[in-house]
Coordinates of C-alpha atoms in Angstrom, one line a residue:
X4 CA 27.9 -8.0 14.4
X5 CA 26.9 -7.0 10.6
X6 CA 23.7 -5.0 10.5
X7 CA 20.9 -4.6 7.6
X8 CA 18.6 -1.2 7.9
X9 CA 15.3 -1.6 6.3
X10 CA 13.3 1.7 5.4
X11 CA 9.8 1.9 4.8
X12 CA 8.4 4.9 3.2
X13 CA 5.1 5.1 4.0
X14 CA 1.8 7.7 3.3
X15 CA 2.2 9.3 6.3
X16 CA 5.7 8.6 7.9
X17 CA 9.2 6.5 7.0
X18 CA 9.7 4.2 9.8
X19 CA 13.5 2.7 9.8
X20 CA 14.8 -0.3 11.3
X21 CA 18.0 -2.1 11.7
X22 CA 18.4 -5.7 11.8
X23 CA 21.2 -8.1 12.9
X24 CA 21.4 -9.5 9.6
X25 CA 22.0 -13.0 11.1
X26 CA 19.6 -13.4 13.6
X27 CA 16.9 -11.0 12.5
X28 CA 17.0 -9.7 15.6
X29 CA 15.8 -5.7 16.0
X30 CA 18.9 -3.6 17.4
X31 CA 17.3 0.5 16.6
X32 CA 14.1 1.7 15.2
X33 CA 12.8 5.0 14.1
X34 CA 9.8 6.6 12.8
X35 CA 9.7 10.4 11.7
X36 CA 5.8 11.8 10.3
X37 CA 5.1 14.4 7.0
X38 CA 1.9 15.7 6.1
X39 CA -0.5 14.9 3.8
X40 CA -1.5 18.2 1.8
X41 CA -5.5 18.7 0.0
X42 CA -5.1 22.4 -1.6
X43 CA -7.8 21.2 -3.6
X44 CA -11.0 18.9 -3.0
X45 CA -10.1 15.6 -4.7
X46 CA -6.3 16.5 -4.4
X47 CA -3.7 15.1 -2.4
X48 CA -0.2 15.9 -2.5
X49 CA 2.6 16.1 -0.1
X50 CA 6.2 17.6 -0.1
X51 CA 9.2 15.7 -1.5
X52 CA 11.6 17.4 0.5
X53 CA 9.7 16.8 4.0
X54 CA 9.6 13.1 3.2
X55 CA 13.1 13.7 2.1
X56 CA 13.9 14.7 5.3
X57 CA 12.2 12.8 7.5
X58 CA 14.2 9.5 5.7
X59 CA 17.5 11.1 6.4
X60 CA 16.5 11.6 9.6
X61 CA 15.2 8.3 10.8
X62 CA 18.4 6.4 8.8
X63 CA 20.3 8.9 10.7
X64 CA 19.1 8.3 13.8
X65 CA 19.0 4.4 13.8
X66 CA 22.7 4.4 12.5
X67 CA 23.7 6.3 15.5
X68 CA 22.1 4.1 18.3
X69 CA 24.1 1.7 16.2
X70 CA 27.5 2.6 16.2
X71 CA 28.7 0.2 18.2
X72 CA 27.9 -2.2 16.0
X73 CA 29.5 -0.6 13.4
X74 CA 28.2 1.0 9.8
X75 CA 25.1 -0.9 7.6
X76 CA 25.9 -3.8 5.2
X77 CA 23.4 -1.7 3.7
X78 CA 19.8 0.1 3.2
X79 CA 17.2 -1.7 1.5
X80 CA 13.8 0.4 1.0
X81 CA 10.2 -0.2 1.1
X82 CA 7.7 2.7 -0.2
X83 CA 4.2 3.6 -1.2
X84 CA 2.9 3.6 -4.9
X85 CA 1.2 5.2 -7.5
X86 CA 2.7 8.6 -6.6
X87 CA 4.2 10.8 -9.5
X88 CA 6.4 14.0 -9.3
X89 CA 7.5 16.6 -12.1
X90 CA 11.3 17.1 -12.3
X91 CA 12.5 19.6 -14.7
X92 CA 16.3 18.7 -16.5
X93 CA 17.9 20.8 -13.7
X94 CA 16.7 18.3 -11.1
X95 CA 14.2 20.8 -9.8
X96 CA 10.9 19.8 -8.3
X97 CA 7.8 21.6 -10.8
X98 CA 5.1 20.1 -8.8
X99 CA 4.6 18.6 -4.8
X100 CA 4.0 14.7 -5.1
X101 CA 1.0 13.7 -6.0
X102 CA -0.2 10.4 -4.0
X103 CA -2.1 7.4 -4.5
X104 CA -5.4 9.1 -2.5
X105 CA -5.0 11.9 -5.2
X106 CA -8.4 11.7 -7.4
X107 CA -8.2 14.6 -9.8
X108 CA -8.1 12.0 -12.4
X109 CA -11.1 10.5 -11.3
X110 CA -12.9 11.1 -14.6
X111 CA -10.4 10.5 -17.3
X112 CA -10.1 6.9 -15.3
X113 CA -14.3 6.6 -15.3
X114 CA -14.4 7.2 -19.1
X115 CA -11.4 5.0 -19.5
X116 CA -11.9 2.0 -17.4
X117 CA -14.6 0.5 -19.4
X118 CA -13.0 1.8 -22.9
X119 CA -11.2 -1.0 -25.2
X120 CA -8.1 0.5 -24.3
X121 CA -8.8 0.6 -20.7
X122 CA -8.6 -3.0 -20.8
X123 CA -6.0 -3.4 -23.1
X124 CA -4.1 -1.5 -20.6
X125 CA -4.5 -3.7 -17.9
X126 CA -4.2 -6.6 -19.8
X127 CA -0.6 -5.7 -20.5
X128 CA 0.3 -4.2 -17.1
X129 CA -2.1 -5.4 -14.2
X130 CA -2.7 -2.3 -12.7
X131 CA -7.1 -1.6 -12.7
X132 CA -7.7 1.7 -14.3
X133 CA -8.4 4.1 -11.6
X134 CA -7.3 7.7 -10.1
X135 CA -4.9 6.4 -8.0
X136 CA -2.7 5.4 -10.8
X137 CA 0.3 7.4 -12.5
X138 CA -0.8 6.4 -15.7
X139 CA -4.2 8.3 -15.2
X140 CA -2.4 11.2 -13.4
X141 CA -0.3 11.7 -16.1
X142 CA -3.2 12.2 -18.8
X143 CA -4.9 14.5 -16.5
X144 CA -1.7 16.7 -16.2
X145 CA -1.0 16.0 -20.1
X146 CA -4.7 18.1 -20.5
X147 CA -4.8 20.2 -17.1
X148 CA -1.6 21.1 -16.7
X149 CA 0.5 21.4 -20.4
X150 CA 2.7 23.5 -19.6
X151 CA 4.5 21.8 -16.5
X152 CA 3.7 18.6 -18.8
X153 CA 5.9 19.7 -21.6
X154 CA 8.5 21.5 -19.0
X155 CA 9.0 17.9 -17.1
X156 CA 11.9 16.0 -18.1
X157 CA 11.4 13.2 -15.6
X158 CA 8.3 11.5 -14.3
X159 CA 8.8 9.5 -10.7
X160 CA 7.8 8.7 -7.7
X161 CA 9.1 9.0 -4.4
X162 CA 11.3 6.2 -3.6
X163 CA 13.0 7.5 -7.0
X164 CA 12.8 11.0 -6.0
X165 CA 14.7 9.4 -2.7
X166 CA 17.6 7.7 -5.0
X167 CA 17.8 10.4 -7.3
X168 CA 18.3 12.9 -4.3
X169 CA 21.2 10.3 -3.2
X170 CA 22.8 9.3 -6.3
X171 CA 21.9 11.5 -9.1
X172 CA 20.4 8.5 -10.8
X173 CA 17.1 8.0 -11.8
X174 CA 16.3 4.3 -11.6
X175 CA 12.9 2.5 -10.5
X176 CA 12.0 -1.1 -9.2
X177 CA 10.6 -3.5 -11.2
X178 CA 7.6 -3.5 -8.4
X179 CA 7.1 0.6 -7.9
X180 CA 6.7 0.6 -11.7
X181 CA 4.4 -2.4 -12.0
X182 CA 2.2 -0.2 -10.1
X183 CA 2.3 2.8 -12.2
X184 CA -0.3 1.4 -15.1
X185 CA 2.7 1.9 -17.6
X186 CA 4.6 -1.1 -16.8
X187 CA 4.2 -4.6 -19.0
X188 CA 4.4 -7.1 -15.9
X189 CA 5.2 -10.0 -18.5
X190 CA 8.0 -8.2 -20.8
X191 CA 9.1 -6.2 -17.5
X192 CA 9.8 -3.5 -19.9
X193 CA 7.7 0.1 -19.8
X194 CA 4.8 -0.6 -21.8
X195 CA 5.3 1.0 -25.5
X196 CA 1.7 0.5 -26.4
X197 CA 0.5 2.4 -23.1
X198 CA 3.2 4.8 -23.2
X199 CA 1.8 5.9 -27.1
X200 CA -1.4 6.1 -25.8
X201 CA -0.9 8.7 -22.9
X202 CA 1.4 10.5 -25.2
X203 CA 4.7 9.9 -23.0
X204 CA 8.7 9.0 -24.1
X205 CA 9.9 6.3 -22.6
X206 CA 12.8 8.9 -22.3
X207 CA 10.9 10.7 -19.4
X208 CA 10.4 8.0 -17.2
X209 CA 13.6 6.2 -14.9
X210 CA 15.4 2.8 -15.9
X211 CA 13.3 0.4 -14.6
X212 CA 15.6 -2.5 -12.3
X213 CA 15.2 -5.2 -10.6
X214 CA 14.2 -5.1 -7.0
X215 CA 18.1 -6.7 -6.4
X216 CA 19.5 -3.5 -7.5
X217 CA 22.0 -1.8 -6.5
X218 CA 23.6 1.6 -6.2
X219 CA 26.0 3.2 -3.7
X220 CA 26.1 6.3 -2.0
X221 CA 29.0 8.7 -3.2
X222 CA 30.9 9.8 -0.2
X223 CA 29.0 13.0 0.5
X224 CA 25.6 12.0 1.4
X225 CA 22.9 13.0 3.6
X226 CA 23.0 9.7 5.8
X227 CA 26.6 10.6 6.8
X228 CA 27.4 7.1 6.0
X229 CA 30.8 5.6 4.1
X230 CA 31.3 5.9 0.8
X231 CA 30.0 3.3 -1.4
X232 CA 27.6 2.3 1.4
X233 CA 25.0 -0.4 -0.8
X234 CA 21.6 1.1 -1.4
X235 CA 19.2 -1.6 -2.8
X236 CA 16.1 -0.9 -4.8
X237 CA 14.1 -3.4 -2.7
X238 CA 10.4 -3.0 -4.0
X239 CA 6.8 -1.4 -3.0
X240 CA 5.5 -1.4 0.5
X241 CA 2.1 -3.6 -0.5
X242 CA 4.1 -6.6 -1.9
X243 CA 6.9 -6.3 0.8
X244 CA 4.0 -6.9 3.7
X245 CA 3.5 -9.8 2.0
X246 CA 7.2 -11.0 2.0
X247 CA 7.9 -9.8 5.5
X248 CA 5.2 -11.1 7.0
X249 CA 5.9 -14.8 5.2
X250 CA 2.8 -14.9 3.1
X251 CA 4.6 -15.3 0.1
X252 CA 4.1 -19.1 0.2
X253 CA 0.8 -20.9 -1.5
X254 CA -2.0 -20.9 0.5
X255 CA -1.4 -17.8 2.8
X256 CA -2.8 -14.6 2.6
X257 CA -1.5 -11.1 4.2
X258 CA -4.1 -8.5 5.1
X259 CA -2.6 -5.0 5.9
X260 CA -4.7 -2.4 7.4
X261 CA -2.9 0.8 7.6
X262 CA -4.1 4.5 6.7
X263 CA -5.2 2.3 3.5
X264 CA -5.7 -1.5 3.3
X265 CA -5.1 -4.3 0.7
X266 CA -5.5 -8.4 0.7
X267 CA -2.8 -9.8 -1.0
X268 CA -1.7 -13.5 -2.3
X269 CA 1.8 -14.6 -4.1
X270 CA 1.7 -16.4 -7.5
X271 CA 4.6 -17.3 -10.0
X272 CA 2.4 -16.6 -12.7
X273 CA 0.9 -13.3 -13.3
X274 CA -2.7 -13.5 -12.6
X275 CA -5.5 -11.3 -14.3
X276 CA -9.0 -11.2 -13.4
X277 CA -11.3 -10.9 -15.9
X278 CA -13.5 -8.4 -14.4
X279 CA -10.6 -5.9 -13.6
X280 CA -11.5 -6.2 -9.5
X281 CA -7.4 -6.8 -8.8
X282 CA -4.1 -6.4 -9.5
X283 CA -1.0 -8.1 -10.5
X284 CA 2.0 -6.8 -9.1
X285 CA 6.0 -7.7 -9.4
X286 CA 7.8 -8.7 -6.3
X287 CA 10.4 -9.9 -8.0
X288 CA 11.9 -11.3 -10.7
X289 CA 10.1 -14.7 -9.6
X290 CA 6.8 -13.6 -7.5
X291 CA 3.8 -11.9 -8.6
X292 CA 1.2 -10.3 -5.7
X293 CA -2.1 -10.5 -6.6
X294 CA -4.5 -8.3 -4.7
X295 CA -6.7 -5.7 -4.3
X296 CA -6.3 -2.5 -2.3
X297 CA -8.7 0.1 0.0
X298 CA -8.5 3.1 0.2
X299 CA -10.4 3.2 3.7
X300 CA -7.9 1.6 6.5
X301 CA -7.6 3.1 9.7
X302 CA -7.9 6.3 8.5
X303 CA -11.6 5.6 8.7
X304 CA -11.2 4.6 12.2
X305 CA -9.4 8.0 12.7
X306 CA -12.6 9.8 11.6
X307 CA -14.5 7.6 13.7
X308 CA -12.2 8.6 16.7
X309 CA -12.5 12.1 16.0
X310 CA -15.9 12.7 15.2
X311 CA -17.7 10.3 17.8
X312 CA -15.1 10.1 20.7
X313 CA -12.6 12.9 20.4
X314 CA -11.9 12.6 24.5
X315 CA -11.1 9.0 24.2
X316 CA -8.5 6.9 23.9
X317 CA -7.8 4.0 21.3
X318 CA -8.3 1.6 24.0
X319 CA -11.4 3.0 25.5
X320 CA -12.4 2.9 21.9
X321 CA -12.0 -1.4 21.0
X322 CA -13.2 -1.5 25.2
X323 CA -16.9 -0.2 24.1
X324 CA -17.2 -1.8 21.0
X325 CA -16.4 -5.3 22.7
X326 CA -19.4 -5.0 24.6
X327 CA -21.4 -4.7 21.2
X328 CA -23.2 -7.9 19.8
X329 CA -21.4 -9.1 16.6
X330 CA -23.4 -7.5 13.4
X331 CA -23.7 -4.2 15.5
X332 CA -27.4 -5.2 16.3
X333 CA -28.6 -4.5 12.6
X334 CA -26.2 -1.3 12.1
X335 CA -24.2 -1.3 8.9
X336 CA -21.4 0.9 8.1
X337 CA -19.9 1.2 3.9
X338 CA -16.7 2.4 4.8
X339 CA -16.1 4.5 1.5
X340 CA -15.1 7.6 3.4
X341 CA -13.0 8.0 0.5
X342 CA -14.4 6.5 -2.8
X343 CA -13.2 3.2 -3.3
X344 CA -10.3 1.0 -4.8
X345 CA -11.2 -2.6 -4.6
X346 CA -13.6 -4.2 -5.2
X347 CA -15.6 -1.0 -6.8
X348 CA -13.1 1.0 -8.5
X349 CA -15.4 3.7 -7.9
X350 CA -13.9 7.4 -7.1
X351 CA -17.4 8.4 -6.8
X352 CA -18.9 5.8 -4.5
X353 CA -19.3 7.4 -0.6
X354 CA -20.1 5.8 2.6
X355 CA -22.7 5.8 5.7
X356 CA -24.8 4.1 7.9
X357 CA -27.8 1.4 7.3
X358 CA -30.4 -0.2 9.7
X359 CA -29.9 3.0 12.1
X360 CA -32.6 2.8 15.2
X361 CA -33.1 4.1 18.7
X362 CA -31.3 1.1 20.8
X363 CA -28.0 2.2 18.7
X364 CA -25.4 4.0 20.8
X365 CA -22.0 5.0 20.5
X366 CA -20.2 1.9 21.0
X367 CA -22.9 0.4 18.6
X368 CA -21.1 2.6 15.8
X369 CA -17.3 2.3 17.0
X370 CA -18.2 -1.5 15.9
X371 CA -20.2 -1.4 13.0
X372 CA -16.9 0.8 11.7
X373 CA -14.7 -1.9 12.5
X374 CA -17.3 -4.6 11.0
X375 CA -17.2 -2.1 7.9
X376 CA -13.8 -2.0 7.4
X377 CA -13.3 -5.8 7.9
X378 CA -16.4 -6.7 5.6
X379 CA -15.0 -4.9 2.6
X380 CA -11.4 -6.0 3.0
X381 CA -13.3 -9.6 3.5
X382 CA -15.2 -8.7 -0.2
X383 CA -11.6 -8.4 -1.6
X384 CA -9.9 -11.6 -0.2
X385 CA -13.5 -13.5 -1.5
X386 CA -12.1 -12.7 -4.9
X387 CA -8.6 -14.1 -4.2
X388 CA -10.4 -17.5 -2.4
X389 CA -11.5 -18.2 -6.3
X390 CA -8.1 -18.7 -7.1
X391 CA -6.9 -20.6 -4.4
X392 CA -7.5 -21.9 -0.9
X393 CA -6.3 -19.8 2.4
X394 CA -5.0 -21.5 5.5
X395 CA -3.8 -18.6 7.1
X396 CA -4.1 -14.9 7.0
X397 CA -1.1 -13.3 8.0
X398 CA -2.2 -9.4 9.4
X399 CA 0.1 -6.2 9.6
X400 CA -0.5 -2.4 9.6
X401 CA -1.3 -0.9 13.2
X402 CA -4.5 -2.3 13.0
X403 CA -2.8 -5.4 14.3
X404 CA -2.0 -3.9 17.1
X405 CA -5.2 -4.6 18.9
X406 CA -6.1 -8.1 19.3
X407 CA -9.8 -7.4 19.8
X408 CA -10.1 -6.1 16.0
X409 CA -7.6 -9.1 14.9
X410 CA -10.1 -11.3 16.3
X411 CA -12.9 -10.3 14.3
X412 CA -10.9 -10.6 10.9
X413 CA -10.6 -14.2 11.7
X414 CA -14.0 -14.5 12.9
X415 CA -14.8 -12.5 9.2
X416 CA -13.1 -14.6 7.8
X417 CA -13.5 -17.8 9.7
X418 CA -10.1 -18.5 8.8
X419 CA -7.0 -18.4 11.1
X420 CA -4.9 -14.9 11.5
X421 CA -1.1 -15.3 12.3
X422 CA 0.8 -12.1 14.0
X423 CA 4.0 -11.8 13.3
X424 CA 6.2 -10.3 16.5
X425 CA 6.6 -7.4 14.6
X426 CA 3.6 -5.7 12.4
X427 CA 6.0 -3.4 10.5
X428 CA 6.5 -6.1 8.3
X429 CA 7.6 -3.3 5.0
X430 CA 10.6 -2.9 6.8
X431 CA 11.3 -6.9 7.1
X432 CA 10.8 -7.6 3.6
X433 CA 12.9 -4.5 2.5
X434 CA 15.5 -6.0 5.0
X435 CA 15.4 -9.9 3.8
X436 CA 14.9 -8.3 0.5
X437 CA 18.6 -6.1 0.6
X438 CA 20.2 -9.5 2.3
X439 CA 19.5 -11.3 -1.2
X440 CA 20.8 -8.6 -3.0
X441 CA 23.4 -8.5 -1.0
X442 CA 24.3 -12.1 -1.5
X443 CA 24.3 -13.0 2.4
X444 CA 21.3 -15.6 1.0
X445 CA 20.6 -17.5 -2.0
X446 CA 17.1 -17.5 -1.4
X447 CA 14.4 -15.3 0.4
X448 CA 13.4 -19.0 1.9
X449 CA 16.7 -18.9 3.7
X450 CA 15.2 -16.4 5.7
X451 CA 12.2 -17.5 7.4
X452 CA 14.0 -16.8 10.5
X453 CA 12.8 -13.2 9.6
X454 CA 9.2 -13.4 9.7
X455 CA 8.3 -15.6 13.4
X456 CA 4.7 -15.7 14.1
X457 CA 4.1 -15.0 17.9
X458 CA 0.1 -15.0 18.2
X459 CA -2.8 -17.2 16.5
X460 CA -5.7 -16.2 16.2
X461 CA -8.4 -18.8 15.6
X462 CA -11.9 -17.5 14.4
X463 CA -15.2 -18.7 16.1
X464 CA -17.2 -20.5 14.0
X465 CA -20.6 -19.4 15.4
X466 CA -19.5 -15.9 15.3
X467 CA -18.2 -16.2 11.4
X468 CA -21.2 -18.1 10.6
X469 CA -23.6 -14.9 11.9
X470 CA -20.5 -12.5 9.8
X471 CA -21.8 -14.9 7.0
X472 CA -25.7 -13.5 7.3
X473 CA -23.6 -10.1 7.7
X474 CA -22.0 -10.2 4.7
X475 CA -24.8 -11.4 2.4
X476 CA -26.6 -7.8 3.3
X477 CA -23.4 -5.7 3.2
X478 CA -23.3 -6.8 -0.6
X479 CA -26.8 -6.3 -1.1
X480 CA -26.9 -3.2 0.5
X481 CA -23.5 -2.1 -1.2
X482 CA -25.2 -2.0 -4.7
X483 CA -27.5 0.5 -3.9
X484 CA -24.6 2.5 -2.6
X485 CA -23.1 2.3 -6.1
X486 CA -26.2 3.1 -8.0
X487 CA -26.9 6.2 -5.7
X488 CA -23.1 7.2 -6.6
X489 CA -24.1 6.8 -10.4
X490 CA -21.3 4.1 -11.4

C-alpha cells in the first residue's frame, strides 16, 4: 500500500495526515498546537522554531503509526499566508514570524489603500492593500525597524522557513507568494514595479515555483525519513480548502470558518474587483481563487465561550442558542473583534452589540454571535454571487463540526451546504495536490474520489427569507460601525 502525507500548517497548529494514495482512504492523523505571541498591542507574532517543531513532530508521528505500510510517496504541504520572517545570510532568524492578524502596519496600508499606487498594486497582484499583507509589513519594518531591514538577507514566510530548515533552499509557491502583495498573478513573476516601490531586491525574496514543485530531503533530516523522500511545494491553506473540499468546479463555493474565515470561488481567469473588496489568488498554474477573507472565525466564538460561558461546554453552548428565535429576537452582533478583512478592509473598525433589551439572555447572545459571524461571511460570498451563480456551498474549518451552526449558513444563505467526511480539507488538497506532482494523476479531476460529500444541508426558505430582513439591517447598521471607527 503506497501512502501520501498531507500537512497543513495552520495559525494555531499543523495537523498531518496520511492518505492511501489510491483510495483516499485516512490511515494516521496528527495535530501538534504553538502559540500565538502579542508583545505588543496590534502585534502578533509567533516562533518559527515552535511551529518548526510541532511539524516534525506530527510528520513524525503519523509516519510511525504507518510503518507497516511502509515510507511516504511523499509530503505535500498546506500553510497559512501573509506571514514574513527576517533571516540574516547565516540562516539565522532576526525577528519571530510575523502573522497575517499582525496590524502594526495598519496605517502605512490606510494611507496606501486609496493612493494611485495602492491600486496599481493590486491591479498587478490581487492582493487588497491591508495590514495583513507582507507587502505592507515590509514598509513598516523598512521605516520602524532599519536596521534588521538592512541586516535581512532573506524575506519568507513559514512554509519557506519550513523548506529552508529542510533543504537549505529557499523557494516559494506560486500561491504563498500570490498572497504576499508582491507577486504579479498574471506574469507569475515577483512584481518589479511593487518591489521598486517598497524599496526591496528581488534578490531578498525566495524563487518563486510552481505549486508542482519539488525538492527532496537530504538524508539527514528531522522527519527521519529516506533520503530523497519528495517534498512538494503544494500551495496556501485558503485555496487548498477550496480544492480539497471539491469546490474548485464552476458554480460551487467553499466557506471555511476556522480561527479566521474566508468565502472562496475558482476561476481560470484572474478576477479583479473594481472596488478592491477581494482577492485573486494562484492555485495553480491553471486556477485562480477568488475570495475574500475574515479575520473573525471561531476565534470570536472563543471569546464568546470565554467571556459569557466559561463553565460550559461547546455543546451546551449550540444547545442554548437552538432554543433562540432566528434574528436573536432584534439582537445584532458586528463580529469585528479584530478589525476587519473583507468586505471593509478596515484595521480600525471594532465590533458590539445592537437592538440590546431586557428579554435578551445569554443564549440570546451565544446566537446573535453565530448570526454575526455568518452574516458577514454571507456580505462576502454576496460579492462573489455577482460573478457567478452558487449551487452549493461546500463548508470546512471546525465550525463544520456542528451541524446546528452548518444549518444556519444554508439557511443564511438559502443555498445548499455540502460536508465533506472530513473538514480538514487543507490537508486533502495538499494530498491530491502532491499526487499530481507526483505524477500518480494527470489531473486533479482524477481525484474526486478524494473529496466525498457525506451530509447536505438544505436551507429553509422561511428561515433565509427572515435572514433576508436580517441582513438588510446588519448592512445598515454596519455603516455606522465604520463611520464611528473613522474609515
Amino acid at each position: 500500500m503506497s501512502f501520501i502525507i498531507g500537512c497543513d500548517i495552520g495559525t494555531t497548529n499543523v495537523k498531518t495526515t496520511a492518505f492511501d494514495s489510491d483510495s483516499a482512504g485516512i490511515l494516521a492523523s496528527h495535530s501538534e498546537g504553538y502559540e500565538m505571541l502579542h508583545p505588543q498591542p496590534e502585534w502578533s507574532e509567533q516562533n518559527p522554531d515552535d511551529i518548526f517543531k510541532a511539524v516534525c513532530n506530527s510528520i513524525r508521528k503519523v509516519c510511525e503509526i504507518c510503518k507497516p505500510q511502509g515510507e511516504p510517496i511523499g509530503i505535500s504541504f498546506s500553510s497559512a499566508m501573509h506571514s514574513i520572517l527576517c533571516i540574516d545570510k547565516n540562516g539565522k532568524n532576526l525577528t519571530n514570524l510575523i502573522i497575517w492578524a499582525d496590524n502594526r502596519s495598519a496605517e502605512i496600508a490606510k494611507k496606501l489603500r486609496p493612493s494611485a499606487d495602492g491600486k496599481k498594486m493590486y491591479r498587478h497582484n490581487g492582493t487588497p492593500v491591508h495590514a495583513m499583507t507582507p507587502a505592507c509589513k515590509l514598509v513598516w519594518l523598512r521605516k520602524n525597524e532599519k536596521r534588521i531591514f538592512d541586516k535581512t538577507d532573506k524575506f519568507i514566510g513559514i512554509k519557506e522557513y519550513i523548506i529552508f530548515k529542510l533543504t537549505g533552499q529557499f523557494v516559494v509557491d506560486y500561491s504563498i507568494a500570490s498572497a504576499t502583495g508582491l507577486f504579479n498573478i498574471k506574469s507569475k513573476k515577483w512584481d518589479t514595479w511593487t518591489l521598486e516601490k517598497i524599496g526591496l531586491d528581488e534578490s531578498r525574496l525566495s524563487k518563486a515555483v510552481s505549486a508542482y514543485h519539488i525538492e527532496k530531503l537530504p538524508a539527514e533530516n528531522e522527519f527521519q525519513l529516506p533520503e530523497g523522500t519528495p517534498l512538494v511545494m503544494g500551495a496556501s491553506d485558503g485555496c487548498l480548502a477550496n480544492l480539497g473540499s471539491g469546490a474548485i468546479r464552476k458554480g460551487t463555493m467553499a466557506i471555511t470558518i476556522g480561527t479566521s474565515g474566508a468565502a472562496r470561488i475558482c476561476s481560470d481567469v484572474p478576477y479583479l474587483d473594481e472596488t478592491m473588496r477581494t482577492f485573486c489568488y494562484i492555485l495553480d498554474d491553471d486556477t485562480y481563487v477568488v475570495g475574500g477573507p475574515s479575520n473573525n472565525g471561531a476565534v470570536v466564538f472563543e471569546w464568546l465561550k470565554n467571556t459569557f460561558f466559561s463553565d460550559s461546554d461547546y455543546n451546551e453552548i449550540f444547545d442554548a442558542a437552538a432554543q433562540v428565535n432566528p434574528g436573536s429576537d432584534g439582537l445584532l452582533f458586528f463580529p469585528y473583534l479584530l478589525g476587519e478583512r473583507a468586505p471593509l478592509w478596515s484595521s480600525a473598525v471594532r465590533g458590539g452589540f445592537l437592538g440590546l433589551d431586557i428579554q435578551h439572555t445569554k443564549p440570546h447572545f451565544a446566537r446573535a454571535v453565530m448570526e454575526g459571524i455568518h452574516l458577514n461571511i454571507y456580505s462576502i460570498g454576496k460579492i462573489l454571487l455577482e460573478t457567478q451563480k452558487v449551487k452549493t456551498i461546500y463548508a470546512n474549518g471546525g465550525f463544520a463540526h456542528s451541524p446546528f451552526w452548518v444549518q444556519m449558513l444554508a439557511d443564511v444563505f438559502g443555498t445548499p451546504v455540502a460536508l465533506n467526511d472530513t473538514v480538514d480539507t487543507g490537508t486533502v488538497g495538499a494530498a491530491m495536490m502532491g499526487l499530481k506532482a507526483l505524477g500518480r494523476v494527470k489531473e486533479l479531476s482524477d481525484l474526486d474520489f478524494f473529496t466525498p460529500v457525506s451530509t447536505i444541508f438544505e436551507p429553509d426558505k422561511a428561515v433565509h427569507k427572515q435572514y433576508r430582513d436580517v441582513y438588510e439591517q446588519f448592512c445598515i447598521s454596519s455603516e455606522g460601525v465604520l463611520i464611528n471607527a473613522g474609515k
